[in-house]
Each structure stands twice: as structure tokens, then as C-alpha cells.
Amino acid sequence: MIKKSILVGMMALLLSPAFAQSQPEAKELNLQQAINYALDNNESIKKASYDELGSKYQVNEARSAGLPQVDVKGSAVRTLEKSMIALPADFNPEGTGPLIRPVGTDNVIQAGVSVSQLLFNKSYFVGLKAVKSAEDLYRIRKEMAVEDVIYNVGSAYYQILQTQEQFQSINANLQKLEQLEKILTLQYKNDLVKKVDVNRIKVNKINLESQKQTLQTAYEQQHNVLKFFMGMPLEQPITLAGSSDEQLITTQPGLAGADVASTERAQFKILNKQKELKSLEIENIRAGYYPSLAAFGNYNYQSQYDGKMIGNSEAMWFPNSQVGVQLNIPVFDGLRKKAQVQQREIEMRKLDVDIQQYNKNTQVELNNAVSQLGNSQGNISAQEKNVELAQEVYDTTNQLYKEGLAPLSDLLNAETALREAMTNLNNEKLKYQIAQLNYLKAKGELESLTK
């Protein structure tokens, strides 16, 4: 009785308005909305944005070296034990040997300000160009992060849509088997069919229910993957409003030259920017052969006295100041800079090879995407006809079975063939959608999906 009361209480809580309101409302998303949500919330894009912002501060840091450097300094030193100096005996009025005297005073206090200004340093100006180029690099890396997120969200999105269609196919076949099971069970009770026929239907039904359960697990996992790429909380329920038949490509897919296809991709821009930075490194090393010039000035107050350190009326302060310029002329560094330049030149050549390889890889991706698009379009048409034929065979076999002109095995085989045809059609639709994403990625046009 107590258990029953607890169960009733729990059911009342689940059905109460307060509990219902605590559940988040399902968010309906099409592909564009899913991508735009990801662009605002994905962690990889956020990190890339922080890197881009940090690069702006790096520019300010590099620029600061060319501005006046001002320091205020002060020191107070109490000498606990003075060093001693020995003077020749000629200085000793007593004539008993060298004259020993302490050096310095008990207290040394100094305060002042120093100013320096860089007048010329070629490395400074090259460094400014380098940090500005690095700022562009971080911006492009963010573009690359955006491309990856769009592709991953699109791929996960269409996998879910294809799984939803598989659910529809499995549910439709389950309904057919359940109806057939009811008919055969009734016929078996009236001794019109054998029990083995009823069991065969049950086996097929159990197998199909197991497939559905496996598909349900995969469906939940796919939702979690999509939410991860979107940066959405996993507890937020979502429904997808799109269709697996959506056309992502508005123009006729076509092949383009490797150079044309690559230039719009973020990875290609990164390689070129890295090459630019490497050339600036070489320029910066060579700038070390140039002299540098800086101006400086300082103004100080200083006091040296014996006795008490604080409150000593005999302490006197004296000003001192200097101004000047400092010139540094490099003469010989043991050919260190030459070796550094040679190393960077080798790295430049490697980047040239990377760019050539990337162009070829882009061409391969584009060719494969166009080929897969054409192949999938043909396969979708063929599988649609195959589904129609399988449906026609099933309907005919089902009618013949009802009339007693076809065995149960023919009906079950027709049902299996229809289910396989629908699964093959769904798989080809998924391949086509992924091929569209691959084509847009190869062309550097994934951001068109956000508009």
C-alpha cells in the first residue's frame, strides 16, 4: 500500500505543471539556424576569436618599443662595513707604514628619472610588419575554424535526417509485420496456418525491433555530436526542420583549376601568410647588419653622508644629469646571421612545396566531390526506381498471399527487399549531401550556408 502511494505521488509530480515547465522546450532548427548557432557558441571559434583579439595586443606591444621609455628610480643603501684602502706610506703623517682608510660613506641615497628614445633600428620596423602579418594569420585561422565547424555541423545534421528517414522506414515495416502477425495468430487459432509461420513473423519482428533500438541509440549519439559541434547544452532537446533532399549547391557543379579552387580556402591563405612571415623573419635577421641609434637622458638627486640614515640634518642633496646618444654598429658575428638566413630560406622552400601539395590535394578533393555528386545523383534515381519496384513486388506478393497463392516466405522476402531498397536510398541521399559539403569545402564556399 505504501509503495502504491509513493508511485501515485511520483506520477502526480511528473504530470504536475511545475515539473512540465522545468523541462526545456525543444528547439526547432534548419541547417542555416544550426550553423549560425554554432558560429556564436562553438568553443573552437571562441578560442580562435580570443587568439585574434590577443594578436591586436601583440601589435601594441611591438609598437611600444618605438615610444619613449620613462623610468623613475630610487635607492637607499646603508653600508654596514666599509671596504678599506691602503695608501702609500708617504701619505701617513706618522711615517709608520701604509695609511689605512675606509672608503665611502655610511649612507648613499639617490632618486631620479631616466628617459630613452629609439631613433633608428631597422629590426623594429620589420618587427612591426611581422606582428601585423601575424594578426592577419590569426584572423585567417579563425576563418579556418569557421569552415571546420560549418562542415562538421552540416555533416552531423544530415546524418540525423537520414536516420529519421530510416526510422520512418522501419516503423512502416513494423506496422506491416504487426498486422500480419495479428492475422496469422488468428488463422493459427482457427488451424488455417502452422505455428512455424507465426514464429517466423515474430522472429522478423524481433529482429526489426532490435534494429530500431540500435538505430535509436545511434540517433541519440548523433544528436549529441551535433550539439557538441554547435556548442549547445546536451540537455537541450532539438528537432530538425530540414530535408535530406535539400540542394546546397545553387549552381551546376564544375571542375576548376587547382589555383582557382585553393585561393578561397583558409588553409591556403594560412600557408601563404606563413610564407610571408618567414620572409619577414629573413628581413629581420638581415636588419641586424644595420646600426641602431638611441637617445637617452637622466636627472638624479644624490646624497652621501655618515651617521644616522634618517633624520640627519647634515645630509646634503646634489643634482646630476646627463644626455646623450648611443650608437651600436655590428661588425662581425661569426657568420651567425648568414646561417640563420640560410635556415629560413630552406623553410621557405618547404612552404612552397606545401602550397603545391595543397593545390593538388584541393584538386583531388574537388574532382572527387564532383564525381561523387554525379554518381550519387544517378544512384538516387536508380534506388528510387528500385524502391518503387520493391513496393510493387511487396504489394503484389501480399495480395497473392492473402489469396493463398504465395507462400509466407515470398512475402517475408519481399518485405526484406523493400526495407533494403529504402535503406540503400537513404544511404545514397546521405552520400549526396556529404558530397555537396565536400564540394563547397573544396571550393572554399562553405560560408554560403550561413546566408
mmCIF file of N, CA and C in Angstrom, residues 234-276:
data_model
loop_
_atom_site.group_PDB
_atom_site.id
_atom_site.type_symbol
_atom_site.label_atom_id
_atom_site.label_comp_id
_atom_site.label_asym_id
_atom_site.label_seq_id
_atom_site.Cartn_x
_atom_site.Cartn_y
_atom_site.Cartn_z
ATOM 1 N N LEU A 234 23.883 19.662 -23.879
ATOM 2 C CA LEU A 234 23.360 18.355 -24.300
ATOM 3 C C LEU A 234 21.934 18.133 -23.821
ATOM 4 N N GLU A 235 21.540 18.799 -22.726
ATOM 5 C CA GLU A 235 20.176 18.583 -22.207
ATOM 6 C C GLU A 235 19.119 19.361 -22.993
ATOM 7 N N GLN A 236 19.540 20.211 -23.920
ATOM 8 C CA GLN A 236 18.587 20.985 -24.717
ATOM 9 C C GLN A 236 18.035 20.116 -25.849
ATOM 10 N N PRO A 237 16.730 19.778 -25.828
ATOM 11 C CA PRO A 237 16.166 18.976 -26.920
ATOM 12 C C PRO A 237 16.029 19.805 -28.197
ATOM 13 N N ILE A 238 16.246 19.162 -29.332
ATOM 14 C CA ILE A 238 16.126 19.845 -30.618
ATOM 15 C C ILE A 238 15.375 18.958 -31.596
ATOM 16 N N THR A 239 14.752 19.613 -32.558
ATOM 17 C CA THR A 239 14.145 18.923 -33.698
ATOM 18 C C THR A 239 14.655 19.593 -34.962
ATOM 19 N N LEU A 240 14.859 18.794 -35.998
ATOM 20 C CA LEU A 240 15.408 19.320 -37.243
ATOM 21 C C LEU A 240 14.286 19.519 -38.257
ATOM 22 N N ALA A 241 14.275 20.716 -38.831
ATOM 23 C CA ALA A 241 13.186 21.072 -39.743
ATOM 24 C C ALA A 241 13.574 20.890 -41.201
ATOM 25 N N GLY A 242 14.796 20.456 -41.463
ATOM 26 C CA GLY A 242 15.274 20.352 -42.840
ATOM 27 C C GLY A 242 14.832 19.066 -43.502
ATOM 28 N N SER A 243 15.333 18.872 -44.714
ATOM 29 C CA SER A 243 15.013 17.692 -45.504
ATOM 30 C C SER A 243 16.293 17.126 -46.092
ATOM 31 N N SER A 244 16.341 15.802 -46.218
ATOM 32 C CA SER A 244 17.522 15.167 -46.793
ATOM 33 C C SER A 244 17.632 15.410 -48.290
ATOM 34 N N ASP A 245 16.614 16.024 -48.881
ATOM 35 C CA ASP A 245 16.643 16.318 -50.316
ATOM 36 C C ASP A 245 17.062 17.752 -50.612
ATOM 37 N N GLU A 246 17.530 18.490 -49.588
ATOM 38 C CA GLU A 246 17.906 19.885 -49.786
ATOM 39 C C GLU A 246 19.070 20.007 -50.771
ATOM 40 N N GLN A 247 19.010 21.059 -51.583
ATOM 41 C CA GLN A 247 20.089 21.352 -52.516
ATOM 42 C C GLN A 247 20.943 22.467 -51.927
ATOM 43 N N LEU A 248 22.192 22.130 -51.590
ATOM 44 C CA LEU A 248 23.111 23.120 -51.030
ATOM 45 C C LEU A 248 23.842 23.891 -52.113
ATOM 46 N N ILE A 249 23.917 23.326 -53.304
ATOM 47 C CA ILE A 249 24.658 23.938 -54.409
ATOM 48 C C ILE A 249 23.654 24.556 -55.371
ATOM 49 N N THR A 250 23.739 25.859 -55.539
ATOM 50 C CA THR A 250 22.770 26.570 -56.388
ATOM 51 C C THR A 250 23.198 26.606 -57.846
ATOM 52 N N THR A 251 24.472 26.361 -58.118
ATOM 53 C CA THR A 251 24.966 26.368 -59.496
ATOM 54 C C THR A 251 25.388 24.963 -59.898
ATOM 55 N N GLN A 252 25.548 24.779 -61.173
ATOM 56 C CA GLN A 252 25.960 23.468 -61.675
ATOM 57 C C GLN A 252 27.397 23.173 -61.242
ATOM 58 N N PRO A 253 27.615 22.071 -60.506
ATOM 59 C CA PRO A 253 28.980 21.757 -60.070
ATOM 60 C C PRO A 253 29.904 21.573 -61.264
ATOM 61 N N GLY A 254 31.087 22.131 -61.152
ATOM 62 C CA GLY A 254 32.049 22.011 -62.232
ATOM 63 C C GLY A 254 33.450 22.009 -61.682
ATOM 64 N N LEU A 255 34.381 21.524 -62.476
ATOM 65 C CA LEU A 255 35.775 21.477 -62.081
ATOM 66 C C LEU A 255 36.414 22.829 -62.295
ATOM 67 N N ALA A 256 37.379 23.145 -61.451
ATOM 68 C CA ALA A 256 38.129 24.389 -61.583
ATOM 69 C C ALA A 256 39.597 24.072 -61.415
ATOM 70 N N GLY A 257 40.452 24.957 -61.881
ATOM 71 C CA GLY A 257 41.872 24.757 -61.721
ATOM 72 C C GLY A 257 42.253 24.746 -60.250
ATOM 73 N N ALA A 258 43.346 24.062 -59.951
ATOM 74 C CA ALA A 258 43.769 23.950 -58.553
ATOM 75 C C ALA A 258 44.014 25.319 -57.935
ATOM 76 N N ASP A 259 44.648 26.216 -58.710
ATOM 77 C CA ASP A 259 44.943 27.544 -58.168
ATOM 78 C C ASP A 259 43.660 28.301 -57.851
ATOM 79 N N VAL A 260 42.668 28.177 -58.742
ATOM 80 C CA VAL A 260 41.401 28.887 -58.536
ATOM 81 C C VAL A 260 40.659 28.313 -57.333
ATOM 82 N N ALA A 261 40.628 26.995 -57.222
ATOM 83 C CA ALA A 261 39.889 26.356 -56.135
ATOM 84 C C ALA A 261 40.527 26.623 -54.782
ATOM 85 N N SER A 262 41.862 26.724 -54.741
ATOM 86 C CA SER A 262 42.555 26.838 -53.460
ATOM 87 C C SER A 262 42.486 28.230 -52.856
ATOM 88 N N THR A 263 42.469 29.244 -53.705
ATOM 89 C CA THR A 263 42.646 30.614 -53.201
ATOM 90 C C THR A 263 41.569 31.039 -52.217
ATOM 91 N N GLU A 264 40.387 30.437 -52.278
ATOM 92 C CA GLU A 264 39.300 30.829 -51.389
ATOM 93 C C GLU A 264 39.315 30.065 -50.074
ATOM 94 N N ARG A 265 40.214 29.101 -49.942
ATOM 95 C CA ARG A 265 40.224 28.273 -48.735
ATOM 96 C C ARG A 265 41.165 28.857 -47.683
ATOM 97 N N ALA A 266 40.744 28.754 -46.424
ATOM 98 C CA ALA A 266 41.506 29.358 -45.338
ATOM 99 C C ALA A 266 42.878 28.713 -45.193
ATOM 100 N N GLN A 267 42.955 27.389 -45.390
ATOM 101 C CA GLN A 267 44.237 26.709 -45.228
ATOM 102 C C GLN A 267 45.260 27.221 -46.235
ATOM 103 N N PHE A 268 44.811 27.502 -47.453
ATOM 104 C CA PHE A 268 45.711 28.044 -48.477
ATOM 105 C C PHE A 268 46.195 29.436 -48.055
ATOM 106 N N LYS A 269 45.296 30.248 -47.530
ATOM 107 C CA LYS A 269 45.679 31.586 -47.078
ATOM 108 C C LYS A 269 46.675 31.498 -45.921
ATOM 109 N N ILE A 270 46.497 30.506 -45.043
ATOM 110 C CA ILE A 270 47.420 30.339 -43.923
ATOM 111 C C ILE A 270 48.813 30.006 -44.419
ATOM 112 N N LEU A 271 48.913 29.104 -45.396
ATOM 113 C CA LEU A 271 50.221 28.734 -45.932
ATOM 114 C C LEU A 271 50.921 29.945 -46.545
ATOM 115 N N ASN A 272 50.188 30.757 -47.280
ATOM 116 C CA ASN A 272 50.788 31.944 -47.885
ATOM 117 C C ASN A 272 51.188 32.968 -46.823
ATOM 118 N N LYS A 273 50.367 33.079 -45.777
ATOM 119 C CA LYS A 273 50.705 34.016 -44.707
ATOM 120 C C LYS A 273 51.933 33.528 -43.941
ATOM 121 N N GLN A 274 52.056 32.215 -43.748
ATOM 122 C CA GLN A 274 53.254 31.675 -43.102
ATOM 123 C C GLN A 274 54.491 31.947 -43.950
ATOM 124 N N LYS A 275 54.340 31.863 -45.259
ATOM 125 C CA LYS A 275 55.461 32.178 -46.149
ATOM 126 C C LYS A 275 55.846 33.651 -46.031
ATOM 127 N N GLU A 276 54.837 34.505 -45.940
ATOM 128 C CA GLU A 276 55.109 35.931 -45.767
ATOM 129 C C GLU A 276 55.840 36.201 -44.447
#
